[in-house]
Backbone as CSV, one residue per row, in Angstrom:
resi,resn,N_x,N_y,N_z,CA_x,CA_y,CA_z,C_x,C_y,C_z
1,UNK,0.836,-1.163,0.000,0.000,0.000,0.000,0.894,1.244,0.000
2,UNK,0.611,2.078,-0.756,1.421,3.671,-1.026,1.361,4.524,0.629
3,UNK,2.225,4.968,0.634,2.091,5.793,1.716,1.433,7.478,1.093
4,UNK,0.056,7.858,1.709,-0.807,8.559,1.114,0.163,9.935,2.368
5,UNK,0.864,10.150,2.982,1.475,11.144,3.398,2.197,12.169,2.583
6,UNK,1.942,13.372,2.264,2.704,13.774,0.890,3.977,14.482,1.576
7,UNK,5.383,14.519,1.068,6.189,14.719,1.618,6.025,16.497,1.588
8,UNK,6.341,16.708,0.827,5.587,18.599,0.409,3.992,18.789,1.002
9,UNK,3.927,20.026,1.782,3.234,20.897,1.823,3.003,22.281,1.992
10,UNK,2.280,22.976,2.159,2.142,24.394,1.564,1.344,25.014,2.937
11,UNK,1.997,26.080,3.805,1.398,26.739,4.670,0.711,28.159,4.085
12,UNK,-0.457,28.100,3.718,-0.799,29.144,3.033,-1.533,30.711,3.960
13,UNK,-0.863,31.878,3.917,-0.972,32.760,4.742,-1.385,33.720,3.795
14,UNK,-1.737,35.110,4.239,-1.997,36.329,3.032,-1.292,37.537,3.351
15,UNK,-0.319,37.441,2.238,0.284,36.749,0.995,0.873,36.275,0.333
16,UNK,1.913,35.301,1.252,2.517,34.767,0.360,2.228,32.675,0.929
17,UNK,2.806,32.016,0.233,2.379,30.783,0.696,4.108,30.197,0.973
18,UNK,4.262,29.710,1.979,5.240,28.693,2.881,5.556,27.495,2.380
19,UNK,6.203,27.037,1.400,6.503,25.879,1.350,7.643,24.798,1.612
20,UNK,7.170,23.551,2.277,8.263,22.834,2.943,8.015,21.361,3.085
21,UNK,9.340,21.126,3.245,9.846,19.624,2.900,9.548,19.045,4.665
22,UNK,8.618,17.577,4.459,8.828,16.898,5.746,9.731,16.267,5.733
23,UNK,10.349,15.832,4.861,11.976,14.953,4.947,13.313,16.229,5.005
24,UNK,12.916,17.378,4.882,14.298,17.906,4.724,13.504,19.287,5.754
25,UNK,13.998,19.379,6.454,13.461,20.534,7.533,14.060,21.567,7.223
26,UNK,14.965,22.056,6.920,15.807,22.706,6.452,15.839,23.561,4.669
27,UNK,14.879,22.331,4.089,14.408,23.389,2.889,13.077,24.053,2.811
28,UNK,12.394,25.333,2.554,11.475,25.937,2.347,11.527,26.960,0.943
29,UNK,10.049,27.140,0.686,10.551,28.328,-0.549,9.089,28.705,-0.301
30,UNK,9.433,30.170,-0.301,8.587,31.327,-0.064,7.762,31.778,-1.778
31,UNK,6.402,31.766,-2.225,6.134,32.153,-3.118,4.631,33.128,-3.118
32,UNK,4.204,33.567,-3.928,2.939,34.439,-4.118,2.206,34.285,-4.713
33,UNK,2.254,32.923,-5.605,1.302,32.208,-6.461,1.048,30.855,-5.918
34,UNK,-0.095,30.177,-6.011,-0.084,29.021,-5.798,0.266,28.145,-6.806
35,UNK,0.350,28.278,-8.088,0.822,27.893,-9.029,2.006,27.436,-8.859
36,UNK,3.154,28.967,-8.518,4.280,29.188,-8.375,4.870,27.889,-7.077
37,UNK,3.815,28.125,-5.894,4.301,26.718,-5.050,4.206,26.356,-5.245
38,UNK,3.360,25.923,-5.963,3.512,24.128,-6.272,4.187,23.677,-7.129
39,UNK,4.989,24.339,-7.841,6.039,24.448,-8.828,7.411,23.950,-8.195
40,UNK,7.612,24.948,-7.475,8.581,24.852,-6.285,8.928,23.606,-5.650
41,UNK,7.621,23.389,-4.969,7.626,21.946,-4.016,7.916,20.583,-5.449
42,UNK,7.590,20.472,-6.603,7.879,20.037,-7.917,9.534,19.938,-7.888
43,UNK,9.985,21.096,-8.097,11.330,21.515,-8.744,12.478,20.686,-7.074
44,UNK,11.970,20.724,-6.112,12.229,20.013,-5.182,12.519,18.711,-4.874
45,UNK,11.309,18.087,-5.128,10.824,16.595,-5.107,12.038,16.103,-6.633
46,UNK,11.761,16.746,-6.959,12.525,15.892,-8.751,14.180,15.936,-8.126
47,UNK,14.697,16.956,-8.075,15.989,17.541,-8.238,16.480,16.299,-6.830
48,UNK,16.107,16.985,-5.694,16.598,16.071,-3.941,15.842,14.688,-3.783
49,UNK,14.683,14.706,-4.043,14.247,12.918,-3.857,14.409,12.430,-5.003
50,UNK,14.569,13.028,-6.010,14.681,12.062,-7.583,13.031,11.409,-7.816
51,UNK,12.234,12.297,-7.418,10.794,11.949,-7.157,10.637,11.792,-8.958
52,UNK,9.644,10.795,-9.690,9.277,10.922,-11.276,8.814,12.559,-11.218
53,UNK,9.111,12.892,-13.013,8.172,14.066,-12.630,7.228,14.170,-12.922
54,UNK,6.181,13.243,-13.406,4.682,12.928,-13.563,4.169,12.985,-12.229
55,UNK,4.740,12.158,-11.334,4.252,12.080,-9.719,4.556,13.155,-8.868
56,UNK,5.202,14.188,-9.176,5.638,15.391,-8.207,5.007,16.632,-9.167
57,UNK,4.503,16.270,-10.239,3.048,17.149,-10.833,1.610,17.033,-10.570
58,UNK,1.783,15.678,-10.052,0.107,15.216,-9.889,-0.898,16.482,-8.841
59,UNK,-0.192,16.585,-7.899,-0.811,17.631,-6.698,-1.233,19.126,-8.015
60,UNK,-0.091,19.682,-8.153,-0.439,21.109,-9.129,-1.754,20.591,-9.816
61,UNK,-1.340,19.804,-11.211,-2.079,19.189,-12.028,-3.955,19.415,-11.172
62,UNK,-3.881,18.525,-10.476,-5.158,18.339,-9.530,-5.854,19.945,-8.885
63,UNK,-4.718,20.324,-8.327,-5.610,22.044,-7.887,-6.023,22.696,-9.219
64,UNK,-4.778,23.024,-10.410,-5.372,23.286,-11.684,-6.814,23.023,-12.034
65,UNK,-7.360,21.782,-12.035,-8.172,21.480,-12.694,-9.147,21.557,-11.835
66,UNK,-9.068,21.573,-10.331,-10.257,22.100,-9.240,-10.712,23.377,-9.693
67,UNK,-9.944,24.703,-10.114,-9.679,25.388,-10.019,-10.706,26.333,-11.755
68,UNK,-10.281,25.268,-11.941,-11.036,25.220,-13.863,-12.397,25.050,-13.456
69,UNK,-12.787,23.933,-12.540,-13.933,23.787,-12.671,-14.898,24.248,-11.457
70,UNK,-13.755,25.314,-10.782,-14.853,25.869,-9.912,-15.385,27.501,-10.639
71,UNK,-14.310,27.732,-11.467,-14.148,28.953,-12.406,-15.669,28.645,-13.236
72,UNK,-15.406,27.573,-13.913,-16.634,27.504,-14.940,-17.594,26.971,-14.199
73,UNK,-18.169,26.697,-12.483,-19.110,26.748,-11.591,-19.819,28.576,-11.631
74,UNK,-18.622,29.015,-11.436,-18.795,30.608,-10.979,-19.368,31.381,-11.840
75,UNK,-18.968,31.097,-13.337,-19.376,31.677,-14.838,-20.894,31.253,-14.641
76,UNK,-21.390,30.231,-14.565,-22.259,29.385,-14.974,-23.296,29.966,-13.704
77,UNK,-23.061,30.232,-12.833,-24.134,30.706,-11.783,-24.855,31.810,-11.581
């Protein structure tokens, strides 16, 4: 069974969003897009865990497309 714990997450404040490694305490990256973090936490996972980079896109990928379809909720109402 996968371990569903994601090593990256994102402390999101206003305005900028916190991002940081549970395996590496010591790395964070400060951004102003959420896009932009999750980019980050990406450019992370690939480079220091050698994470695939299909699997260290999946999270972005997924808010993206929340994001699409809460947009065309909002149009539509």
């Amino acid at each position: 069974m996968a371990n569903t714990t994601r090593r990256i997450y994102r402390d999101i404040s206003d305005p900028s969003i916190l991002v940081k490694c549970r395996e590496c305490p010591w790395w964070f990256a400060i951004r102003l897009d959420p896009i932009e973090a999750y980019k980050a936490g990406e450019g992370h996972e690939i480079t220091v865990h050698e994470e695939e980079p299909r699997r260290a896109q999946h999270a972005r990928i997924e808010f993206e497309k929340r994001q699409r379809r809460a947009q065309r909720h909002a149009v539509s109402a």
